[in-house]
Coordinates of C-alpha atoms in Angstrom, one line a residue:
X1 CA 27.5 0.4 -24.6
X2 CA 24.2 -1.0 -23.3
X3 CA 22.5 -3.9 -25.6
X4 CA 18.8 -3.8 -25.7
X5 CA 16.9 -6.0 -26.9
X6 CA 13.8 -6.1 -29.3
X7 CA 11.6 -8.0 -27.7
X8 CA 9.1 -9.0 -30.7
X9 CA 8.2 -12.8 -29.8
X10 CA 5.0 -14.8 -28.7
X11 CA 4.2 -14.5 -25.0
X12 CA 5.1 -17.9 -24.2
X13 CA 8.9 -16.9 -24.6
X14 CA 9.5 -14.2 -22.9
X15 CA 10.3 -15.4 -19.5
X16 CA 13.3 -17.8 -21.3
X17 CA 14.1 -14.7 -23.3
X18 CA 14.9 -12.8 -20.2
X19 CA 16.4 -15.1 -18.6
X20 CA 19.2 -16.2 -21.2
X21 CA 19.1 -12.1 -21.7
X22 CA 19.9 -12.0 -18.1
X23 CA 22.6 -14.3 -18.2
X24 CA 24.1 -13.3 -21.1
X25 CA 24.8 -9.8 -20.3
X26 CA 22.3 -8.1 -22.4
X27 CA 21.0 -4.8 -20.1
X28 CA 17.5 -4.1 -21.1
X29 CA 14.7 -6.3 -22.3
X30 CA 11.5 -4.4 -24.3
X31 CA 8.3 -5.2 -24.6
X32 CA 6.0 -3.1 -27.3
X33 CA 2.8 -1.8 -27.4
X34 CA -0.8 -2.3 -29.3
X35 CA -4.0 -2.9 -28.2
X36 CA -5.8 -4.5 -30.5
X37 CA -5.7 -5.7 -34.5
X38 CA -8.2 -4.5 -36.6
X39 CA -9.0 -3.2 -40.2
X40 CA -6.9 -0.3 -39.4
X41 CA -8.3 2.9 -40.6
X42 CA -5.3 5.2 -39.7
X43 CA -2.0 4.2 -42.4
X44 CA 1.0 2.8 -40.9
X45 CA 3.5 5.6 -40.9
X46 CA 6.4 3.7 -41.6
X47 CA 5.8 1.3 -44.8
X48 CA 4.8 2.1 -48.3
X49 CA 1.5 0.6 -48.6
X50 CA 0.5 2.2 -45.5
X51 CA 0.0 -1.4 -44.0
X52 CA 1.8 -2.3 -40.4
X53 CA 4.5 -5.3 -40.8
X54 CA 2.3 -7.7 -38.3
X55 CA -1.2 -9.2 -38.4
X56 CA -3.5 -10.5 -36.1
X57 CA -1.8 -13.7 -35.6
X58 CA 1.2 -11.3 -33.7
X59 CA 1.3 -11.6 -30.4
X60 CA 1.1 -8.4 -28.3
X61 CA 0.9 -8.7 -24.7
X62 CA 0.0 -6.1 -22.0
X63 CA 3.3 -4.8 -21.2
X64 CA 3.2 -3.9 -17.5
X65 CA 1.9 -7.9 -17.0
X66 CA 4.8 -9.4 -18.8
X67 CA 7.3 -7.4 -17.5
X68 CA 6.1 -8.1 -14.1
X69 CA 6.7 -11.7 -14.8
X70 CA 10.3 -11.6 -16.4
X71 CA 11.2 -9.5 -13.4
X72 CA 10.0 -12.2 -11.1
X73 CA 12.8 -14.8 -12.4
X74 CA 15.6 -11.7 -13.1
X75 CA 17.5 -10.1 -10.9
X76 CA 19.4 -8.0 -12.5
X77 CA 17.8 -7.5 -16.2
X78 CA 16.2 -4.2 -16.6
X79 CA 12.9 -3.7 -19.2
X80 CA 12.0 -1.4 -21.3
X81 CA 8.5 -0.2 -23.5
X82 CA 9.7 0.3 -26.9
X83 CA 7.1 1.7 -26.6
X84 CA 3.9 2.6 -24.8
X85 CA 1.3 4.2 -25.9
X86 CA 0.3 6.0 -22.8
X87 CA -1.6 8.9 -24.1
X88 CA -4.5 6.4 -25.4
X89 CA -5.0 5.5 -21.4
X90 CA -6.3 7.4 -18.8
X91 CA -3.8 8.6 -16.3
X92 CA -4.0 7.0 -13.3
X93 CA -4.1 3.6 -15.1
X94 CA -0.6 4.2 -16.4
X95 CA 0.4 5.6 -13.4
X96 CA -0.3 2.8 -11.1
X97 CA 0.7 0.1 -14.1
X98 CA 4.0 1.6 -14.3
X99 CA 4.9 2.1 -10.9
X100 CA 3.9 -1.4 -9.4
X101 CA 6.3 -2.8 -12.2
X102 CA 8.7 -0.6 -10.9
X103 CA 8.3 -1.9 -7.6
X104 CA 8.1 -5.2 -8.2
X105 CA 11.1 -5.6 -10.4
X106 CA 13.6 -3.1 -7.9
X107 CA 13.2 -0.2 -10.1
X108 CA 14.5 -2.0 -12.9
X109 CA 11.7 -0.5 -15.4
X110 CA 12.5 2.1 -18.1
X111 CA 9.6 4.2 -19.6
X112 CA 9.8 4.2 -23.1
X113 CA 7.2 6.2 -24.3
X114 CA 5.4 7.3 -27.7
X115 CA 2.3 9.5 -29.0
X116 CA 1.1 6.6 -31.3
X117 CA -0.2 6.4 -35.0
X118 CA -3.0 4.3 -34.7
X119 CA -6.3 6.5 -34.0
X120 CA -8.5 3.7 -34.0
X121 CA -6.8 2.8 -30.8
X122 CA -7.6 6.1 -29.7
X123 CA -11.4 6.0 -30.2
X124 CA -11.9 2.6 -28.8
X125 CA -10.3 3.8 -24.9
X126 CA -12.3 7.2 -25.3
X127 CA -9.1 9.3 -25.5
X128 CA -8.7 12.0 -28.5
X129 CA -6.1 11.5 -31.2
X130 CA -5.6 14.8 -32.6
X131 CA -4.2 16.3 -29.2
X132 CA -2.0 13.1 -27.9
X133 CA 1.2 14.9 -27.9
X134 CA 0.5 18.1 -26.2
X135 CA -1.3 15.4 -23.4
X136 CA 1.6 13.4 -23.4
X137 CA 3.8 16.6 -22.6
X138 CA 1.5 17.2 -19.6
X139 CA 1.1 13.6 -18.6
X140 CA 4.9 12.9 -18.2
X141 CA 5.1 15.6 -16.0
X142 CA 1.9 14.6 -14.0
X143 CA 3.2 11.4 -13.7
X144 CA 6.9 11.9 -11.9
X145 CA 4.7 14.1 -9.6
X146 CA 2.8 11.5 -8.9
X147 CA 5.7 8.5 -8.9
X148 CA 7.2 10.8 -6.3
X149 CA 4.7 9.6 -3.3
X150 CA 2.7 11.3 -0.5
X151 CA -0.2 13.8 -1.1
X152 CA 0.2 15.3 -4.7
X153 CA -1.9 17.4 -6.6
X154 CA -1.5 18.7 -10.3
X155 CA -3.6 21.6 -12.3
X156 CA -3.0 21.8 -16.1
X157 CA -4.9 22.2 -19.1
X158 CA -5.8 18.2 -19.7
X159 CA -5.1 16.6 -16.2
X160 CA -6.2 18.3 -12.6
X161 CA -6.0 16.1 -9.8
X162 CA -5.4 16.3 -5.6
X163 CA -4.1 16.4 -3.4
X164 CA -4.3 12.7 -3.6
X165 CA -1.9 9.7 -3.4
X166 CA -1.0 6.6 -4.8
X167 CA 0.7 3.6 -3.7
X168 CA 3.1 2.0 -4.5
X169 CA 5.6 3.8 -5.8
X170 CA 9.5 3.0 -6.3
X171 CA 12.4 3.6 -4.4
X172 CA 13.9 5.5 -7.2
X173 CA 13.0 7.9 -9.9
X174 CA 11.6 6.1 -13.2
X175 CA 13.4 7.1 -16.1
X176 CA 12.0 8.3 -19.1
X177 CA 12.6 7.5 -22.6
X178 CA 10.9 9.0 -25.2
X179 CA 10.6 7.5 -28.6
X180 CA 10.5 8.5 -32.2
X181 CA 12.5 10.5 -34.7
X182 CA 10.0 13.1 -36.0
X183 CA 11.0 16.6 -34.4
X184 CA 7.8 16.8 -32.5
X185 CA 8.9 13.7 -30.4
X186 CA 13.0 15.0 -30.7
X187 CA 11.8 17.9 -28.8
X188 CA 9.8 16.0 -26.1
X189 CA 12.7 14.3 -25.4
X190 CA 14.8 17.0 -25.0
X191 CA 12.5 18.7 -23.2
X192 CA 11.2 15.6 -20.3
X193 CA 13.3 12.8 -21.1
X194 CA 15.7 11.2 -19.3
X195 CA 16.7 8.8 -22.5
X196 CA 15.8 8.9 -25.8
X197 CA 15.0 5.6 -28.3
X198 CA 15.2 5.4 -32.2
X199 CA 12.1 3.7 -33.6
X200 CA 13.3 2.5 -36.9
X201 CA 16.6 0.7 -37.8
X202 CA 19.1 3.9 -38.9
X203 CA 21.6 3.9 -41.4
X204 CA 24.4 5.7 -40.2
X205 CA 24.4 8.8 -41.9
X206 CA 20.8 9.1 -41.0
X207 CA 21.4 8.6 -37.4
X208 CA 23.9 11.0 -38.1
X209 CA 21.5 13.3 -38.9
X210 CA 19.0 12.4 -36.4
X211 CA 21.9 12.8 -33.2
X212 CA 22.1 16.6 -34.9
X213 CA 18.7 17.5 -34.8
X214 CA 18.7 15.8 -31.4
X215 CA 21.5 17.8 -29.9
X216 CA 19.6 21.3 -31.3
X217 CA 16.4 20.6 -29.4
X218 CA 18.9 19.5 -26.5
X219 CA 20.3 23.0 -26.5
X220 CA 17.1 24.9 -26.7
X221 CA 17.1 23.2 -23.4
X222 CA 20.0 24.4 -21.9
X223 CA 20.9 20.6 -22.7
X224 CA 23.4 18.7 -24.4
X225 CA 23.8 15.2 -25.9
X226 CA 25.9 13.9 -22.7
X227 CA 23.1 14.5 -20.6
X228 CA 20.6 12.4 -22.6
X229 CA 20.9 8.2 -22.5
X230 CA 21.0 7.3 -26.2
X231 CA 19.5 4.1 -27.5
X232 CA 19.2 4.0 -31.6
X233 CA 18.9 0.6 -33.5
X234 CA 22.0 0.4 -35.9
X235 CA 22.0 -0.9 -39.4
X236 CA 24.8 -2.4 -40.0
X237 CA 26.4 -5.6 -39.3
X238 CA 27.2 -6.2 -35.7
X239 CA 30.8 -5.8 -34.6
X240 CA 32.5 -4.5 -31.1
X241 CA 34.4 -1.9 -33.6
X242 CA 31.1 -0.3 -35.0
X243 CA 29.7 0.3 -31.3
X244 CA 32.7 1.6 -30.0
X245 CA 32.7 4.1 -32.6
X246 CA 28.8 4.9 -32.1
X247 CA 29.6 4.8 -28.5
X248 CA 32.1 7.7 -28.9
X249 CA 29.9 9.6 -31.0
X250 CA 27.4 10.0 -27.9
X251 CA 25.1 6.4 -28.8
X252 CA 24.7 4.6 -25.3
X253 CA 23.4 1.6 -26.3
X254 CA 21.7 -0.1 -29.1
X255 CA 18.5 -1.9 -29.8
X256 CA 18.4 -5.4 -32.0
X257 CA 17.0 -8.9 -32.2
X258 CA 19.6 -11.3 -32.8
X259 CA 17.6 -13.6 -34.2
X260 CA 16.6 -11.2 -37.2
X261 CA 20.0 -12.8 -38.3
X262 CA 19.9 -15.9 -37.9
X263 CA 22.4 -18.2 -39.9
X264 CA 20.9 -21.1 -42.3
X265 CA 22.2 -23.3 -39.9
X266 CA 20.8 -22.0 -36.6
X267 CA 17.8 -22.1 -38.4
X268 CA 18.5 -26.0 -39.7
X269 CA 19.1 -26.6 -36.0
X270 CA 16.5 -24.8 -34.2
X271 CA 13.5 -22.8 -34.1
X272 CA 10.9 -20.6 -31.3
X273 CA 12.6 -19.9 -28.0
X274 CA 15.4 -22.0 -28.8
X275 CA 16.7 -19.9 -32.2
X276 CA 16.0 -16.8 -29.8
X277 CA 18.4 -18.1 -27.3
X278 CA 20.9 -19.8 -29.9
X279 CA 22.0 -16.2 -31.8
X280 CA 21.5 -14.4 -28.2
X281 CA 24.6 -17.0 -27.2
X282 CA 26.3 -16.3 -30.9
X283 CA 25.9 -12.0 -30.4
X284 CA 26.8 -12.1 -26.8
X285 CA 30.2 -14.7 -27.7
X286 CA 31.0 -12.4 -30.5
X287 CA 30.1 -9.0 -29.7
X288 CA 29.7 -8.3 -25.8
X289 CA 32.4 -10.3 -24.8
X290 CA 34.6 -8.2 -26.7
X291 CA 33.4 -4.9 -25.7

């Protein structure tokens, strides 16, 4: 079982998050995506009120630049976006932002990648909303051609390029995770992805559900759930018992921020970075260990 981690925190901690990550055993740090805060006038998807759980005090920083740095003091650590919005960029500018972090960190980068909610991010980089998905189809496939190296050239119906090159590009083969658990994204990632990542914490019987509907798309695809990495957040209380059993059940790893838990005496004790770090130690003692 692989152990991701959440990586929600002000900028300033992430390069001691990785590191204690790093040395603690975790597998995958992720950074997530948003451009900007605003009156937002698209509804947040996943709340009641329509209102997003952060505000404009939340830190979110550009992810290719912080991953860049926590893979300068890592060495074996691997990152994640949990995830990127790359259909609101042009293609070239993910392509080259992804692949120098590749490079950089010794192809420790995972591409988590999502259509997005927010349209007003949409209009302010000039790229349309209403056809993100069917772009994002075409851009993951544009971009492994061009992650590959040497002269490329691509024709589709949104992106028509080459032959042309760009440098650098890694060693080895980025993989990519698609995110989300509406069927529109379940079948992107059986259809491109090399890994597919929850987006919402998942009761059991709903990620029950949700490895099902998975595993149908997966066969439309000639596919099944073996050949698909696995990544869901799990809500319930941590224990090596209950990821052995997800594990068996075709789960390769799990997402989760320690520090979400927090005892009222880690919390009497310390705060910032050093709370982080504290339940990291506490989860990795009492849960990796024993795996």
């Amino acid at each position: 079982m692989e152990f991701w981690l959440a990586g929600f925190c002000d900028t300033g901690e992430y390069i001691g998050l990785a590191q204690a990550a790093e040395r603690l055993g975790y597998d995958t740090l992720t950074v997530s995506d948003h451009l900007f805060h605003a009156d937002y006038e698209s509804r947040y998807p996943y709340s009641e009120t329509g209102e997003p759980p952060y505000d404009a005090t939340t830190h979110w920083p550009d992810a290719w630049v912080t991953i860049g740095a926590m893979s300068a003091v890592t060495s074996r650590l691997n990152f994640a976006t949990n995830v990127y919005v790359a259909p609101a960029r042009d293609l070239f500018t993910v392509a080259k932002a992804v692949s120098t972090a590749a490079v950089l960190s010794g192809n420790r980068v995972r591409f988590g990648v999502g259509v997005g909610w927010c349209a007003d991010e949409f209009r302010q980089t000039g790229q349309d909303f209403h056809t993100r998905g069917r772009r994002l189809d075409e851009m993951l496939r544009a971009l492994r051609t061009l992650w590959r190296g040497g002269r490329v050239e691509h024709h589709g119906d949104w992106y028509d390029f080459g032959p042309l090159s760009i440098t650098p590009v890694p060693s080895e083969p980025i993989p990519v995770y698609v995110g989300g658990d509406s069927d529109a994204a379940l079948r992107r990632a059986a259809r491109f992805a090399d890994g597919w990542i929850g987006n919402r914490i998942y009761s059991e019987d709903r990620l029950s559900e949700l490895l099902e509907r998975l595993s149908r798309h997966l066969a439309d695809h000639g596919r099944k759930l073996d050949d698909l990495r696995v990544i869901a957040p799990i809500g319930a209380m941590p224990s090596p018992s209950l990821y052995r059993k997800w594990r068996e059940r075709g789960v390769d790893g799990t997402l989760a921020a320690p520090w979400w838990l927090a005892t009222e005496e880690e919390k009497r004790r310390c705060s910032g970075l050093s709370l982080k770090i504290a339940t990291l130690e506490r989860f990795a003692e009492e849960v990796i260990a024993k795996m």
